Short mmCIF file of C-alpha atoms and ligand atoms in Angstrom, two decimals:
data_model
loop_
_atom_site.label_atom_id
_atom_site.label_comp_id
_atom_site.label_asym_id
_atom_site.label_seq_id
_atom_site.Cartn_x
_atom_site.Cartn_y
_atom_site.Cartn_z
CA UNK N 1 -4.09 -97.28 0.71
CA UNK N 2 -2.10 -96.43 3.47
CA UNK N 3 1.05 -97.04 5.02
CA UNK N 4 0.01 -99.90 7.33
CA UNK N 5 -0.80 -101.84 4.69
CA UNK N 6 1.41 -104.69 3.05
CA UNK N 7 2.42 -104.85 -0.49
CA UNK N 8 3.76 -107.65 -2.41
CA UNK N 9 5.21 -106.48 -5.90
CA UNK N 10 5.83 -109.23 -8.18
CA UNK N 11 7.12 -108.84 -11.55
CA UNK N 12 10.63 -107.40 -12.88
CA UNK N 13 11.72 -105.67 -10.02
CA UNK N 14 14.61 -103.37 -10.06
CA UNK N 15 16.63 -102.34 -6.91
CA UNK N 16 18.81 -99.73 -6.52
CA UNK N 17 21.86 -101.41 -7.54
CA UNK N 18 20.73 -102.46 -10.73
CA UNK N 19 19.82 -105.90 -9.34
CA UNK N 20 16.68 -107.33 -10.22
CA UNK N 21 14.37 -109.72 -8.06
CA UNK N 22 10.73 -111.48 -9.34
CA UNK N 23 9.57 -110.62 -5.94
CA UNK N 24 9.90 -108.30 -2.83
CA UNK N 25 7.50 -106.26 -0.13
CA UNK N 26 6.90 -103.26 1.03
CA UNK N 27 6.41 -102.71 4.78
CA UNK N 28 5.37 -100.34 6.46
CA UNK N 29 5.93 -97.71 3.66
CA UNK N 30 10.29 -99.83 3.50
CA UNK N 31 11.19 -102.59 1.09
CA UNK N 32 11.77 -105.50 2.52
CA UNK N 33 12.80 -108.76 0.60
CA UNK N 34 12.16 -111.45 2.67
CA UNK N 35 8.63 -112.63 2.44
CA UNK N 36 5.81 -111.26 4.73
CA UNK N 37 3.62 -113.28 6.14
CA UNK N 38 -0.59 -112.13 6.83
CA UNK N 39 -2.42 -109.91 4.53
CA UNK N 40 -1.07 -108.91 1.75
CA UNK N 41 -1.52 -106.99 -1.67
CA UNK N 42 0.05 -107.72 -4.74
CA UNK N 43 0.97 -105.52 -7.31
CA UNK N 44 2.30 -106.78 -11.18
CA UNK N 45 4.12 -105.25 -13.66
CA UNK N 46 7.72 -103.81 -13.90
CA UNK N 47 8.41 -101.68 -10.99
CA UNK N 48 12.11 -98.97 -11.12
CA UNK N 49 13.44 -96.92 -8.39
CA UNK N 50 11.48 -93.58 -8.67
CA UNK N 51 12.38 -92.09 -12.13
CA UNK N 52 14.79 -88.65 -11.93
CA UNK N 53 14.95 -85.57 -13.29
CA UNK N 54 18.87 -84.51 -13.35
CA UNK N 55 17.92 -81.18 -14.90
CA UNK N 56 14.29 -79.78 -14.09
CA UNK N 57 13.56 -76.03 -12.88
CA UNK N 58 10.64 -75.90 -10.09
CA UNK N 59 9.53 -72.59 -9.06
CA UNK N 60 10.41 -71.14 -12.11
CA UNK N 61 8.78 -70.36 -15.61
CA UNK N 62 9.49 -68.17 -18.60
CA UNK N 63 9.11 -64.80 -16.58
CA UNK N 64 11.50 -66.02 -13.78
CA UNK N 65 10.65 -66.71 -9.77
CA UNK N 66 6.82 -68.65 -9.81
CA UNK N 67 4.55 -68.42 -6.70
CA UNK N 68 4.21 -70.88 -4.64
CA UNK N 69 1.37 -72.39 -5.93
CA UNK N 70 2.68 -72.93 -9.34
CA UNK N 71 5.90 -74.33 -8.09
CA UNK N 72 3.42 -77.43 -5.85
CA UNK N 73 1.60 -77.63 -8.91
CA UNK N 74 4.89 -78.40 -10.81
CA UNK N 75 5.91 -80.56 -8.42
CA UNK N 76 2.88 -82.71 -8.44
CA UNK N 77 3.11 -82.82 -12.62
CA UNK N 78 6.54 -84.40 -12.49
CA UNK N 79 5.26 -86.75 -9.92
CA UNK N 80 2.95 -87.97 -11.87
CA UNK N 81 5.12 -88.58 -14.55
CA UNK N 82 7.02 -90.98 -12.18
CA UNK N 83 9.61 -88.29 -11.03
CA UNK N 84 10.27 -88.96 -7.70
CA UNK N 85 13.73 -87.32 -7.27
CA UNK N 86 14.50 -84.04 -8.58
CA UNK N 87 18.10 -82.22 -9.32
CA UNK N 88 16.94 -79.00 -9.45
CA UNK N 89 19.47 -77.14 -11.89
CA UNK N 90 19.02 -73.80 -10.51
CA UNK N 91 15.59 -71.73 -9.26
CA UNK N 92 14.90 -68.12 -8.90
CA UNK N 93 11.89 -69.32 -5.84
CA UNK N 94 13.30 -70.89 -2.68
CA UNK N 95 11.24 -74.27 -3.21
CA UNK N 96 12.91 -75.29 0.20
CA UNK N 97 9.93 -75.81 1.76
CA UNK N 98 8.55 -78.41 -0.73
CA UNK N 99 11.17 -80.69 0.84
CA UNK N 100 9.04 -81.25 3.99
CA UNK N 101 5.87 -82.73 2.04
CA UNK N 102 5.72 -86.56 1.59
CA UNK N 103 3.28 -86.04 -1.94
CA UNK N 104 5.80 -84.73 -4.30
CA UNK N 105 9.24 -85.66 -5.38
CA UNK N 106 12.81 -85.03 -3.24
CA UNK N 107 13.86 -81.66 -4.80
CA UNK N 108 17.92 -81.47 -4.10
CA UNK N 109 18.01 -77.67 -4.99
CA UNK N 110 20.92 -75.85 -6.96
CA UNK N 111 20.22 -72.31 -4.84
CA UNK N 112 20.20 -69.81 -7.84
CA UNK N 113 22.48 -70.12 -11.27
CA UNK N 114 25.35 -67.60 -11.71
CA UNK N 115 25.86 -65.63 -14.30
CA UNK N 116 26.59 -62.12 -15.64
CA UNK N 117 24.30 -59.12 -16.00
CA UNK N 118 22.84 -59.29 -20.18
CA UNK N 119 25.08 -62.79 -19.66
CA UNK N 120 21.66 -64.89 -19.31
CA UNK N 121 17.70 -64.98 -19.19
CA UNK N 122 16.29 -61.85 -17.63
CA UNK N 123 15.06 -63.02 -13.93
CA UNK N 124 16.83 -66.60 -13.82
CA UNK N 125 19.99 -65.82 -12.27
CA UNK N 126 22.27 -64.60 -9.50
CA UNK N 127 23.70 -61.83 -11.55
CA UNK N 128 27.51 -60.57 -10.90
CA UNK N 129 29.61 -57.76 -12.59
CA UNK N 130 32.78 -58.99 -12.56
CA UNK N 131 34.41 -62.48 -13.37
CA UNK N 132 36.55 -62.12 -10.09
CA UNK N 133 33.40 -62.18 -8.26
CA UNK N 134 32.54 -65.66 -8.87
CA UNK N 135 34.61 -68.08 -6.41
CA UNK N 136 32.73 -65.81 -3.23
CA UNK N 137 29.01 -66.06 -4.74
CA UNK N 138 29.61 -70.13 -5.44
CA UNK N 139 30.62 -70.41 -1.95
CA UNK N 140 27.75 -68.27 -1.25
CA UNK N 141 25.24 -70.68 -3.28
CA UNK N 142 26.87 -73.84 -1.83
CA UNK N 143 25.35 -72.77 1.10
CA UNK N 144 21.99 -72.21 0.07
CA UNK N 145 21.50 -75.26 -2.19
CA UNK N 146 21.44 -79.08 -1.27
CA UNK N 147 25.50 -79.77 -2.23
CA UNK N 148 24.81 -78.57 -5.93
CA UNK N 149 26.20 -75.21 -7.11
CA UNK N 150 25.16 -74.21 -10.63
CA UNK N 151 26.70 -71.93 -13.30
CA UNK N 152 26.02 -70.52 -16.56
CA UNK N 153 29.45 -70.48 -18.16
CA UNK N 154 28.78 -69.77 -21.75
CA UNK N 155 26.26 -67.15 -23.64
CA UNK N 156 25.33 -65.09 -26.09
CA UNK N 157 28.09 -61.95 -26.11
CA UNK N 158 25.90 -59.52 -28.10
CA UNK N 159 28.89 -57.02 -28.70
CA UNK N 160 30.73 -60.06 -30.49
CA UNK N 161 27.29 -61.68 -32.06
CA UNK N 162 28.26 -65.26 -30.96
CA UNK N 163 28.45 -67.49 -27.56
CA UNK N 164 31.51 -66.77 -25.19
CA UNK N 165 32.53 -67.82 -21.96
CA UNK N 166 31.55 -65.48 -18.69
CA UNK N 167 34.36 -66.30 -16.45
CA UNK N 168 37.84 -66.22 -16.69
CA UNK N 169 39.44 -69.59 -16.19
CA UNK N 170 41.55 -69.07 -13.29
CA UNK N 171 38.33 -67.85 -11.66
CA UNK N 172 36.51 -70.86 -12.58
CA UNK N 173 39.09 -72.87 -11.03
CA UNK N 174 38.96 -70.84 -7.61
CA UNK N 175 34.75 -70.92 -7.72
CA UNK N 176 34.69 -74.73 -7.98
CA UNK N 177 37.69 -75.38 -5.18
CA UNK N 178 35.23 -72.68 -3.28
CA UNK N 179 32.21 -75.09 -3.45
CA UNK N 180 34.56 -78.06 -3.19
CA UNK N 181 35.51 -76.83 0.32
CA UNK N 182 31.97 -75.69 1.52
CA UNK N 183 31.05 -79.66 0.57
CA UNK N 184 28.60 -78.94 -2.57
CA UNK N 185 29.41 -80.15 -6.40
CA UNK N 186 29.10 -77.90 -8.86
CA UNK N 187 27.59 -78.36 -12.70
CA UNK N 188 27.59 -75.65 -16.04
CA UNK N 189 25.24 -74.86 -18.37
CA UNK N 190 27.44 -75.18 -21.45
CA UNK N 191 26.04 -74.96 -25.10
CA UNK N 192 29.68 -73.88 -26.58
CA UNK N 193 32.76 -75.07 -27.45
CA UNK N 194 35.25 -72.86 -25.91
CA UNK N 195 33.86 -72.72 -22.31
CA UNK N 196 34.04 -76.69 -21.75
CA UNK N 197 38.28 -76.71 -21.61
CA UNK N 198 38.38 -74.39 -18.71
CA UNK N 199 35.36 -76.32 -16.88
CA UNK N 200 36.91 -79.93 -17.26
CA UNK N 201 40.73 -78.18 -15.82
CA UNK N 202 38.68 -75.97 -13.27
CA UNK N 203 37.65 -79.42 -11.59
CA UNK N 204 33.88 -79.37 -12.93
CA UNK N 205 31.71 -82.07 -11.63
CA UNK N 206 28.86 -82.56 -14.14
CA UNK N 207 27.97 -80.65 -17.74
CA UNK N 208 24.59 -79.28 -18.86
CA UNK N 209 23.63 -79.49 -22.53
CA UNK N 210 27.48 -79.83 -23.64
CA UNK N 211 26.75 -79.49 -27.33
CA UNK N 212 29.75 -78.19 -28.13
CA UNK N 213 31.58 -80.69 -26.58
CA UNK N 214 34.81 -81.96 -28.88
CA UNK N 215 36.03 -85.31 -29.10
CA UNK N 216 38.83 -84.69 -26.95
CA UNK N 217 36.32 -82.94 -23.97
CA UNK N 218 34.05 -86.13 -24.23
CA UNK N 219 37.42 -88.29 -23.61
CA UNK N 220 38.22 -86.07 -20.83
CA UNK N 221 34.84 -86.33 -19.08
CA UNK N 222 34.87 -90.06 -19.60
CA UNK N 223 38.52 -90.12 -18.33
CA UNK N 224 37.28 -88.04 -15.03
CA UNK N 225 34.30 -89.89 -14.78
CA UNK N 226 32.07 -86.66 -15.69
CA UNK N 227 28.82 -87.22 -16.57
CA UNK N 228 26.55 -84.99 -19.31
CA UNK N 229 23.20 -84.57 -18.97
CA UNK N 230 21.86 -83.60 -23.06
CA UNK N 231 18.90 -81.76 -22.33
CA UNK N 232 17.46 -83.35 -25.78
CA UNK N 233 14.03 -81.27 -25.97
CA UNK N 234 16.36 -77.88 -24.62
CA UNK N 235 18.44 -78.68 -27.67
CA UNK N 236 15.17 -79.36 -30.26
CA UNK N 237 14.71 -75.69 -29.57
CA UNK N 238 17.51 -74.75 -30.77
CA UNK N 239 16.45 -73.71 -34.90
CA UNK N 240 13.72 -71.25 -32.78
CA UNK N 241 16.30 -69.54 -30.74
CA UNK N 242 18.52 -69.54 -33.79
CA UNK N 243 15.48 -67.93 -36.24
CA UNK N 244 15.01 -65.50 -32.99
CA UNK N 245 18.57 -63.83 -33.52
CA UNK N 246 19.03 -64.48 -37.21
CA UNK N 247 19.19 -60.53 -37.97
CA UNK N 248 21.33 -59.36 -35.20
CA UNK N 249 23.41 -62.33 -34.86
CA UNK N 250 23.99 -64.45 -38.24
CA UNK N 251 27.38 -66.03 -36.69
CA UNK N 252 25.34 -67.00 -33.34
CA UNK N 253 22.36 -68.40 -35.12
CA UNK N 254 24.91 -70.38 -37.94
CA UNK N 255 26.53 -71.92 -35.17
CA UNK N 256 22.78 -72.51 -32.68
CA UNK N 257 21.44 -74.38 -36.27
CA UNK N 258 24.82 -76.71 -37.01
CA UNK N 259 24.67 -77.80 -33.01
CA UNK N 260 20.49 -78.54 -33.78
CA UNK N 261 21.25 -80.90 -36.65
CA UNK N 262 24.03 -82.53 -34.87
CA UNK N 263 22.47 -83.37 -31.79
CA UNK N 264 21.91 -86.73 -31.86
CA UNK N 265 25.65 -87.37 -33.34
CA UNK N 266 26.90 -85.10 -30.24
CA UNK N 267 24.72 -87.17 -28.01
CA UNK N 268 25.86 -90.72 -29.66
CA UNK N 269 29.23 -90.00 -29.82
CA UNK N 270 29.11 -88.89 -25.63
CA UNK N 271 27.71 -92.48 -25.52
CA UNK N 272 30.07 -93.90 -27.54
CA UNK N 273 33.29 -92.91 -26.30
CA UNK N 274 32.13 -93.60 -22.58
CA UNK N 275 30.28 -90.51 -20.94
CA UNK N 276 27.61 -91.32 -18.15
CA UNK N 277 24.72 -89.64 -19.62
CA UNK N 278 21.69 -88.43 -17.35
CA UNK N 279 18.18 -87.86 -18.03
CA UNK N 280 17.08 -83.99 -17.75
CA UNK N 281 14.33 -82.22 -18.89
CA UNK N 282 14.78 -79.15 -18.90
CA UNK N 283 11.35 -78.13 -17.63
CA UNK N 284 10.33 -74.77 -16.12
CA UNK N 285 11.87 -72.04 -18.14
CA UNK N 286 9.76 -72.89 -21.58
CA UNK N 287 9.54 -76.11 -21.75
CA UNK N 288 6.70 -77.77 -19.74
CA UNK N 289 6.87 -79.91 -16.68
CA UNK N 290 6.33 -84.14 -16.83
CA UNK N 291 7.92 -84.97 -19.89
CA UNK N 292 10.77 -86.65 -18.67
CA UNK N 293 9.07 -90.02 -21.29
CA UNK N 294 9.61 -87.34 -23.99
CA UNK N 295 13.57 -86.72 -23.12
CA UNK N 296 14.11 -90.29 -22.82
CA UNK N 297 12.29 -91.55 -25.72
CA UNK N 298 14.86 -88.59 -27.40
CA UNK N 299 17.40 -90.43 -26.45
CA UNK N 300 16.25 -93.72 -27.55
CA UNK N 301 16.41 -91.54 -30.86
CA UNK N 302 19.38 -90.77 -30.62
CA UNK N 303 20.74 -94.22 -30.65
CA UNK N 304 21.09 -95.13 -26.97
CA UNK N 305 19.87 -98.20 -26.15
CA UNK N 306 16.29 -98.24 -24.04
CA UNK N 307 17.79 -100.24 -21.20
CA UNK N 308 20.84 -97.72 -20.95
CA UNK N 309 18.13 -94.98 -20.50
CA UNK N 310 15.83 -96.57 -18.49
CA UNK N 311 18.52 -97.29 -15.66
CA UNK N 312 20.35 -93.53 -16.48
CA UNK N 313 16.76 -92.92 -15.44
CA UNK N 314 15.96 -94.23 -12.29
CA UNK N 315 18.76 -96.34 -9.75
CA UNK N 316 21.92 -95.01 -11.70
CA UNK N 317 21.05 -91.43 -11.28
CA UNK N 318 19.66 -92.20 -7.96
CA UNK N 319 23.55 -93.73 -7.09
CA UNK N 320 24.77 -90.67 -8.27
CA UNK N 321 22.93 -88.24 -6.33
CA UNK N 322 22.85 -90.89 -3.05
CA UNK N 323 19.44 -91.49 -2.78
CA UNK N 324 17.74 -94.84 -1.73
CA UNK N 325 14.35 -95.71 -4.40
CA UNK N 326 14.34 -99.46 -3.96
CA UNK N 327 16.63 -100.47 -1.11
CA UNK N 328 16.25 -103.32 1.34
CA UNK N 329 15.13 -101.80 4.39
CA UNK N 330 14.32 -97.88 2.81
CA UNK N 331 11.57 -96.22 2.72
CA UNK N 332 10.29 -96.95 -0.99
CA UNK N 333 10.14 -94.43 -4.01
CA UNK N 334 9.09 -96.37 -7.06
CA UNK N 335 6.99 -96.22 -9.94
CA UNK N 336 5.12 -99.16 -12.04
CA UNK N 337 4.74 -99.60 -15.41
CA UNK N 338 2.91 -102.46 -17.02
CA UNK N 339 4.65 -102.40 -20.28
CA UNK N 340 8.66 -102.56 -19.89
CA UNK N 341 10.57 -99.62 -20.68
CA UNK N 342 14.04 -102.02 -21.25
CA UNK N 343 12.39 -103.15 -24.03
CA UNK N 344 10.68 -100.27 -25.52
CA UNK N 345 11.01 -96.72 -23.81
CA UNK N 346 7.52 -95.76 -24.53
CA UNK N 347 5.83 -97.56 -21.77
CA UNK N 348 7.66 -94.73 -19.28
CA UNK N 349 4.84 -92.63 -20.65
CA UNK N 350 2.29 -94.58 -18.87
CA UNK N 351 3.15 -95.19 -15.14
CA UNK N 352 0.40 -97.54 -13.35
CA UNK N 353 1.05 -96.84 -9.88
CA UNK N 354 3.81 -94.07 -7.95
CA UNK N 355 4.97 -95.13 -4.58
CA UNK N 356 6.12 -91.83 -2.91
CA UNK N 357 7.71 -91.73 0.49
CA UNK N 358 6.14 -95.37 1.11
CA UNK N 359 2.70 -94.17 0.25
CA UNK N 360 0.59 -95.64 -2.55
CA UNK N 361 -0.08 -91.82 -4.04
CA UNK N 362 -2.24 -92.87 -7.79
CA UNK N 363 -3.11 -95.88 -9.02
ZN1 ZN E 401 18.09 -75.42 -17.32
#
């Protein structure tokens, strides 16, 4: 098909907003939803706003920077899964030029993570000596990425056996006003407790993993409107990394096992006392591209309601990150599904039909 043609979709149609319509078009690759008149197509089934993925790594896998080729390939795997619309949460390639080519999803790009030298996975990261460093190389990444700035605030210390903050809070609070005034937002990888205070007073804008969130943190990020993003099969990993370090690091892996078994309480209780949660994968360091139906289904597990996940999924992340899927007028990015993930978060596994930059690309 191409984009001359006319579509009608018909079914449970959901627009960016959250609305929902039995009808509407597309046009000339835009939604329209007024009726067309001539020839048209029509399509069934349940159609969302192109699924994202608020936490996905293209151009990178377990050894670091990917070529080229891997990172399309990548690309076209969560595309296929429905993932139209990618936050990438920090790459060691430049994937900048995937932006230009209308088959694979939007990639808003992170630049590089931050972090210390021995602070972080060998070959991920912008590495930096000193915690006074920081504020100039988030400035520095704010210009590189797509208004997203991401850093690595807590890891494994290996003097002191257990996680620890990198930075110094009052630099913290200097690197985020830094991307602030270059006009980027800035989110933390975060697996431990003590980091997330300093992050939530240094003006943070979004949390990665946030397992060690407290009670009082997940009020705060409610409070300030802060959203998590759980990283469910990051955190399933979790009893491997701990078994990896047992030896050398008993306190590190104790603490690595307790956050495992309590990850779908941590998750529920984000939930519960009023955190926007997003849907991230995780995918490109070791865990494979395309299963963003796996992270959500997760979720499902861990006691959020399918409908909650399904829109976290698609238009409400999409409203987040300002990006038109299904908008009156916009070109379309949307996905169909013949089963209805509201009602059971399976069917996400089985996309019928991707609409990518207006174009019909698999049905
Ligand atoms: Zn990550």
């Amino acid at each position: 098909m191409t984009q001359s043609q006319r579509w009608r979709l018909r079914g449970r149609i959901i627009l960016d907003d959250g609305s929902e319509r039995p009808e509407a078009w597309v046009v000339g690759g835009k939604l329209s939803l007024t009726a067309v008149s001539g020839d048209v197509t029509t399509l069934d089934g349940v159609f969302l706003p192109g699924l994202v993925d608020m936490h996905c790594h293209i151009g990178l896998d377990a050894h670091g920077a990917t070529t080229p080729e891997i990172a399309y390939q990548q690309a076209v795997v969560n595309r296929d899964s429905g993932v139209l619309l990618v936050r990438d949460a920090g790459s060691a390639l430049d994937t900048s030029w995937l932006q230009s080519r209308t088959d694979v999803p939007h990639i808003i790009r992170c630049g590089q993570h931050i972090a210390r030298p021995r602070r972080y996975l060998k070959d991920f990261a912008s590495e930096i000596d000193q915690s006074d460093q920081l504020p100039a190389e988030m400035d520095r990444q704010a210009r590189r990425g797509d208004g997203w700035v991401k850093i690595v605030a807590d890891w494994i210390e290996r003097e002191h056996g257990d996680l620890a903050p990198l930075w110094r809070p009052q630099d913290l609070a200097a690197g985020v006003a830094r991307a602030h005034a270059a006009g980027a937002r800035v989110t933390a990888h975060t697996f431990a407790t003590e980091s997330v205070g300093a992050l939530l007073d240094a003006g943070i804008d979004c949390l990665e993993h946030g397992t060690g969130m407290s009670e009082e943190h997940m009020r705060r990020a409610a409070e300030a409107g802060i959203p998590v993003v759980p990283t469910l099969l990051q955190i399933e990993r979790f009893d491997q990394i701990a078994a990896q370090g047992e030896h050398r690091f008993p306190d590190f892996a104790l603490r690595m096992r307790r956050m495992h078994a309590q990850r779908r309480e941590q998750v529920h209780a984000l939930h519960a006392l009023g955190v926007s949660l997003f849907v991230g994968t995780d995918a490109g360091g070791s865990i494979a591209h395309g299963r963003i139906a796996d992270e959500c289904a997760a979720l499902v597990e861990a006691g959020i309601p399918s409908e909650q996940v399904t829109a976290s999924a698609s238009w409400q992340s999409r409203q987040y990150l300002g990006r038109p899927g299904m908008r009156e007028g916009e070109v379309v990015q949307a996905v169909r599904y013949a089963d209805d993930p509201h009602l059971d978060i399976t069917a996400l596994r089985s996309p019928t039909t991707i609409i990518t930059h207006g174009v019909l690309q698999l049905v």
